[in-house]
PDB file of C-alpha atoms and ligand atoms in Angstrom:
ATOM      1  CA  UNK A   1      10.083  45.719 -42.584  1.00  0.00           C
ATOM      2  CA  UNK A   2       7.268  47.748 -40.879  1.00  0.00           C
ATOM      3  CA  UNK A   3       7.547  48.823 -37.650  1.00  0.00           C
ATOM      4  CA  UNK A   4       4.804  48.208 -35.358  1.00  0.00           C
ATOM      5  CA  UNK A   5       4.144  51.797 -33.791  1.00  0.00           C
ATOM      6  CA  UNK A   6       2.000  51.973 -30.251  1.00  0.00           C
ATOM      7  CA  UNK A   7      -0.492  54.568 -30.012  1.00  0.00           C
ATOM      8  CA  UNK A   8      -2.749  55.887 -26.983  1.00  0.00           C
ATOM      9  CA  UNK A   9      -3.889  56.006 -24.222  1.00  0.00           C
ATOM     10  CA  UNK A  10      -4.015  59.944 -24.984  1.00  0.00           C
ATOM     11  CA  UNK A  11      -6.334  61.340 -27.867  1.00  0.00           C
ATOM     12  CA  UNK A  12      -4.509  61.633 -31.012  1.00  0.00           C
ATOM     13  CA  UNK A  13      -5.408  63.386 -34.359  1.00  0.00           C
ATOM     14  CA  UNK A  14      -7.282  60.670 -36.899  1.00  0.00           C
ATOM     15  CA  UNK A  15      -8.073  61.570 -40.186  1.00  0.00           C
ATOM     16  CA  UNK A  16     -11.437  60.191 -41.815  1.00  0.00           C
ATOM     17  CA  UNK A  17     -12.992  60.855 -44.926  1.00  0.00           C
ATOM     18  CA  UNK A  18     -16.709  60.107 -44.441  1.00  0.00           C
ATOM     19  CA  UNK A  19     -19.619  60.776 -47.245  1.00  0.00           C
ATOM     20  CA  UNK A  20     -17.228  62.204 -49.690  1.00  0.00           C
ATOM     21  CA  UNK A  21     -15.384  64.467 -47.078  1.00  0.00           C
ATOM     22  CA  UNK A  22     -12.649  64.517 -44.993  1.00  0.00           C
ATOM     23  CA  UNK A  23     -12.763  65.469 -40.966  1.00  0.00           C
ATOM     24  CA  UNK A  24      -9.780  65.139 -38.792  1.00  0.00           C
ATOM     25  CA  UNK A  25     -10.998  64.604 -35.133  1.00  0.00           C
ATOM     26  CA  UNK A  26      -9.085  64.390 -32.143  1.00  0.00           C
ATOM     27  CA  UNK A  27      -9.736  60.921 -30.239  1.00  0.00           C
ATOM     28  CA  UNK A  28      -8.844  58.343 -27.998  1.00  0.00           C
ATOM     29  CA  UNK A  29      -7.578  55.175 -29.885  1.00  0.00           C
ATOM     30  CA  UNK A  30     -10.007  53.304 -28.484  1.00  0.00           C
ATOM     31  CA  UNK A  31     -12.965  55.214 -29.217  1.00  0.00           C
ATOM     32  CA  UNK A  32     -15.135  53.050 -31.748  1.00  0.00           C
ATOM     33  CA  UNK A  33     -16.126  54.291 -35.405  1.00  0.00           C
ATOM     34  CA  UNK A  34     -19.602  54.516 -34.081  1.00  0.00           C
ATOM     35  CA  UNK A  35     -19.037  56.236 -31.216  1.00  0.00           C
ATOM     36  CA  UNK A  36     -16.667  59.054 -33.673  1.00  0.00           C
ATOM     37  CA  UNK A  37     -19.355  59.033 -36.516  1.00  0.00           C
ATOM     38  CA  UNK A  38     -21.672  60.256 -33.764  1.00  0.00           C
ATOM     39  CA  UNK A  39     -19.857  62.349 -31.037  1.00  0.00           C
ATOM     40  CA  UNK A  40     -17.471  63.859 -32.968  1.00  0.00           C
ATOM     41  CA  UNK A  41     -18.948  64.378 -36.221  1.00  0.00           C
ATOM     42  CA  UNK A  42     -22.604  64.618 -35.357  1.00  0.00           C
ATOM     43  CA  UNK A  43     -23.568  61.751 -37.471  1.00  0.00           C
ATOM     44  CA  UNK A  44     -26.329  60.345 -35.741  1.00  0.00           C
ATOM     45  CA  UNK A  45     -27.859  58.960 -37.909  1.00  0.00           C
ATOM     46  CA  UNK A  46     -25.269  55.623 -37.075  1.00  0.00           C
ATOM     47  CA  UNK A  47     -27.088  54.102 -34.334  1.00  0.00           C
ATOM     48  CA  UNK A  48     -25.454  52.252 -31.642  1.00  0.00           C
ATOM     49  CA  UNK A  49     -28.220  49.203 -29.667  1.00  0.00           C
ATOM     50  CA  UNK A  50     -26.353  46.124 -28.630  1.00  0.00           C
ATOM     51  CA  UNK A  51     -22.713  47.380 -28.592  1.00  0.00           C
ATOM     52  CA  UNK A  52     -21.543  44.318 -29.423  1.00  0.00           C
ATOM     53  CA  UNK A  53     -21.725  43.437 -33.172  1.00  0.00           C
ATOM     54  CA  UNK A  54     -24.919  41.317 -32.914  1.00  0.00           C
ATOM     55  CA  UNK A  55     -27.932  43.682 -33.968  1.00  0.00           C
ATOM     56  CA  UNK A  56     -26.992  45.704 -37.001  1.00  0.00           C
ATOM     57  CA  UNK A  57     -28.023  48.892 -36.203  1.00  0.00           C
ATOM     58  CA  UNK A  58     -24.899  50.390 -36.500  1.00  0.00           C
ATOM     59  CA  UNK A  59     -24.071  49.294 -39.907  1.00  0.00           C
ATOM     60  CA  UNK A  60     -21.829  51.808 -42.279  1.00  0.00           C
ATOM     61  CA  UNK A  61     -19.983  51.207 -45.337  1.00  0.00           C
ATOM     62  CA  UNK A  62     -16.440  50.856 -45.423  1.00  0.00           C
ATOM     63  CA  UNK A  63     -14.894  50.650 -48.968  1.00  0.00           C
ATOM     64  CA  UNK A  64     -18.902  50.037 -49.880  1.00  0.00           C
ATOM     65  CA  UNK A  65     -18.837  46.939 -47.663  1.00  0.00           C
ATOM     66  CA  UNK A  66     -21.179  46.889 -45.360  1.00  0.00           C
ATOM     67  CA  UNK A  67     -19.467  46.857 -41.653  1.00  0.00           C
ATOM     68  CA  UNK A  68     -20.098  47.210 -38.211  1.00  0.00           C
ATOM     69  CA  UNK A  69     -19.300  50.515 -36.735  1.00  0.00           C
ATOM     70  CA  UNK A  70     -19.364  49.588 -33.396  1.00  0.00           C
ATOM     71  CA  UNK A  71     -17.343  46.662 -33.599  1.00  0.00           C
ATOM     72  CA  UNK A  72     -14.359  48.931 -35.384  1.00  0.00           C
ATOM     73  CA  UNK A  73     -12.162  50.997 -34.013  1.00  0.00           C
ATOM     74  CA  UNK A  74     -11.954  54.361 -35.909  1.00  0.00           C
ATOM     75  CA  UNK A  75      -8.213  54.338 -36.080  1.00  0.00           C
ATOM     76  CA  UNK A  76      -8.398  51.667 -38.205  1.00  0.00           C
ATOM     77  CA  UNK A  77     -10.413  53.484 -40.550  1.00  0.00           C
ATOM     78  CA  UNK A  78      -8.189  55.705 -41.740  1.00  0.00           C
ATOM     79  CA  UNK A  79      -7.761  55.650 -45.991  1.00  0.00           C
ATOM     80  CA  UNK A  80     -11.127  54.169 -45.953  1.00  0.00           C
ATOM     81  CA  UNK A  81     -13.622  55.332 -47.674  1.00  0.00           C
ATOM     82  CA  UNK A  82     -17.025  55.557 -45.083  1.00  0.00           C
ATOM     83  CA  UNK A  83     -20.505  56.237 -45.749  1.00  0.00           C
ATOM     84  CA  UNK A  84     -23.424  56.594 -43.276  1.00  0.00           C
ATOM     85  CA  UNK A  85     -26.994  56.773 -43.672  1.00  0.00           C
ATOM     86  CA  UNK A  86     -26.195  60.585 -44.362  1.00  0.00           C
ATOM     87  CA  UNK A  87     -24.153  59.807 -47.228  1.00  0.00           C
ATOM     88  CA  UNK A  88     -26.243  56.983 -49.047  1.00  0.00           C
ATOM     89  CA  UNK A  89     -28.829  59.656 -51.408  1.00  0.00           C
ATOM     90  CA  UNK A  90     -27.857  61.485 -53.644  1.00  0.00           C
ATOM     91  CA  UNK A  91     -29.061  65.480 -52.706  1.00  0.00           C
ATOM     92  CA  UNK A  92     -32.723  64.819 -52.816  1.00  0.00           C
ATOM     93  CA  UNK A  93     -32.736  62.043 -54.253  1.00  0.00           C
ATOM     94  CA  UNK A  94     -32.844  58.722 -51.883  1.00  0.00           C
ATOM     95  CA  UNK A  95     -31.238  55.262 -52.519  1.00  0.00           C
ATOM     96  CA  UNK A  96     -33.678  52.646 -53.910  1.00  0.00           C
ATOM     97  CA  UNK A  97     -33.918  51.169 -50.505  1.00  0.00           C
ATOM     98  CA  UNK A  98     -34.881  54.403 -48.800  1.00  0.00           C
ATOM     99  CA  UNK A  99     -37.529  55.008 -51.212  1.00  0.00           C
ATOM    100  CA  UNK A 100     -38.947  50.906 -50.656  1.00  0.00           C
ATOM    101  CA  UNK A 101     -39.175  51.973 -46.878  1.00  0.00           C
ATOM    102  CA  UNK A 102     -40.862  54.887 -47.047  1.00  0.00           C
ATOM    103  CA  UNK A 103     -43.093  53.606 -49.579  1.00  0.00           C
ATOM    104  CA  UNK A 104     -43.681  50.475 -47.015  1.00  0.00           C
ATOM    105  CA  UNK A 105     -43.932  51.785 -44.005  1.00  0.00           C
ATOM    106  CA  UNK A 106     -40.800  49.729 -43.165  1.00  0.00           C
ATOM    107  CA  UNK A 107     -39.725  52.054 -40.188  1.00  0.00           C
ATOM    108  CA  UNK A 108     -40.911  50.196 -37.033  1.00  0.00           C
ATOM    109  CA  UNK A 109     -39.840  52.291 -34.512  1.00  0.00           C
ATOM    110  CA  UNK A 110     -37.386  53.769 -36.980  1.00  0.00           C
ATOM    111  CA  UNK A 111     -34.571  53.641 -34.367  1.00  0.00           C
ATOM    112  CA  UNK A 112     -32.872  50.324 -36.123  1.00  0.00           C
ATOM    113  CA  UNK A 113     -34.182  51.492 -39.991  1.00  0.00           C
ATOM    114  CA  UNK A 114     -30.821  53.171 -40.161  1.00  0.00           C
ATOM    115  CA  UNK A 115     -28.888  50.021 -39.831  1.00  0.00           C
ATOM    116  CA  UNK A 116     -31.220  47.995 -42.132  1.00  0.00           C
ATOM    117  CA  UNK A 117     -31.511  50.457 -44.720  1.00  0.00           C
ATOM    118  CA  UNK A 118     -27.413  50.270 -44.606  1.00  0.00           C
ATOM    119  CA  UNK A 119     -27.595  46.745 -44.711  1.00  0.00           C
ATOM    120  CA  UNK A 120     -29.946  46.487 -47.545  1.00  0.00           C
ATOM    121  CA  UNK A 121     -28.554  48.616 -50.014  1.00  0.00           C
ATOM    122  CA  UNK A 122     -25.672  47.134 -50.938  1.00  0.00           C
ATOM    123  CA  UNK A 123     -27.534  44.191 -52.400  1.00  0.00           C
ATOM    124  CA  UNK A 124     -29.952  46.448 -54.446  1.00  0.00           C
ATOM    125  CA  UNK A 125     -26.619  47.525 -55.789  1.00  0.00           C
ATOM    126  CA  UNK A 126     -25.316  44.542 -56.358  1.00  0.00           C
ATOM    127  CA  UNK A 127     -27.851  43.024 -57.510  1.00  0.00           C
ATOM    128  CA  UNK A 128     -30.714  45.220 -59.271  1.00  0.00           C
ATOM    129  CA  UNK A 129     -28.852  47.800 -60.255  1.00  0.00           C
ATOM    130  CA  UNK A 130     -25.375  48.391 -60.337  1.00  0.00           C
ATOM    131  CA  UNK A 131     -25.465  51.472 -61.867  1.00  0.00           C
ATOM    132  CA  UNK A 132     -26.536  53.269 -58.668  1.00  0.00           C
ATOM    133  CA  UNK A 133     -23.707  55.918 -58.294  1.00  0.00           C
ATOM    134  CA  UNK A 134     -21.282  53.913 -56.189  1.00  0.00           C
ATOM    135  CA  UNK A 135     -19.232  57.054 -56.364  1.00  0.00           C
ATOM    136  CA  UNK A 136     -21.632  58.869 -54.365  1.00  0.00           C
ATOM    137  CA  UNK A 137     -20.523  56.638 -51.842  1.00  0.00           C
ATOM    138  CA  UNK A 138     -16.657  56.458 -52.395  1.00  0.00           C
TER     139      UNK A 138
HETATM  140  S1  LIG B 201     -24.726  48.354 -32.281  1.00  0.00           S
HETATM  141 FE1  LIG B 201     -25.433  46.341 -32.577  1.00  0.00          FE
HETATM  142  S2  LIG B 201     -24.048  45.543 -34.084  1.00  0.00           S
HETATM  143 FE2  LIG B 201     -23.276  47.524 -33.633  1.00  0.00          FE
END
């Protein structure tokens, strides 16, 4: 039987492996995965708009599924695999999806194309080409 174990309120060390690597930060428990990606790691590139699970923009992979950063807690992302926006090309070489925006002038404002890009992928991988290097993103 597992034993439930409490944690918090003080910071605690959290190990995450994120685009291939893994960081150990030192966090509160309830400090989001957002929030970690970008204050503790410097990933910015995870944007955080609504706060609240309802606009996108924070989207990341988890396991290759996309998933909310801001609506999960980055304790519970520990032996997950993550990838941000950082993570998605491959050294020069950007995802499909990147490459459609740029080509399309699909940036808006460009604060959201993050998320969307994020969002996007996954299907191009899915579904017009599965041979994209999901181990670039594992
Ligand atoms: S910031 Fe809007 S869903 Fe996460």
């Amino acid at each position: 039987m597992q034993e439930d174990r409490s944690v918090g309120p003080n910071a605690l060390p959290v190990k995450l492996h994120v685009n291939g690597q893994d960081h150990t930060v030192t966090i509160e428990p309830r400090y989001t995965l957002a929030e970690t990606l970008r204050d503790n790691l410097g990933l910015t590139g995870t944007k955080v708009v609504c706060d609240r699970g309802s606009c996108s923009a924070c989207t990341i992979w988890m396991d290759g599924i996309p998933t909310l950063a801001c609506m999960t807690l980055a304790i519970d992302s520990v032996g997950r695999k993550i990838t941000t926006i950082e993570g998605l090309s491959q050294g020069d070489r950007m995802h499909p999806v990147q490459a459609a925006f740029v080509k399309h002038d699909a940036m808006q404002c460009g604060f959201c194309t993050p998320g969307m890009v994020m969002s996007c992928a996954p299907c191009w991988s899915e579904i017009i080409d599965p041979h994209w290097p999901m181990s670039n993103m594992l």
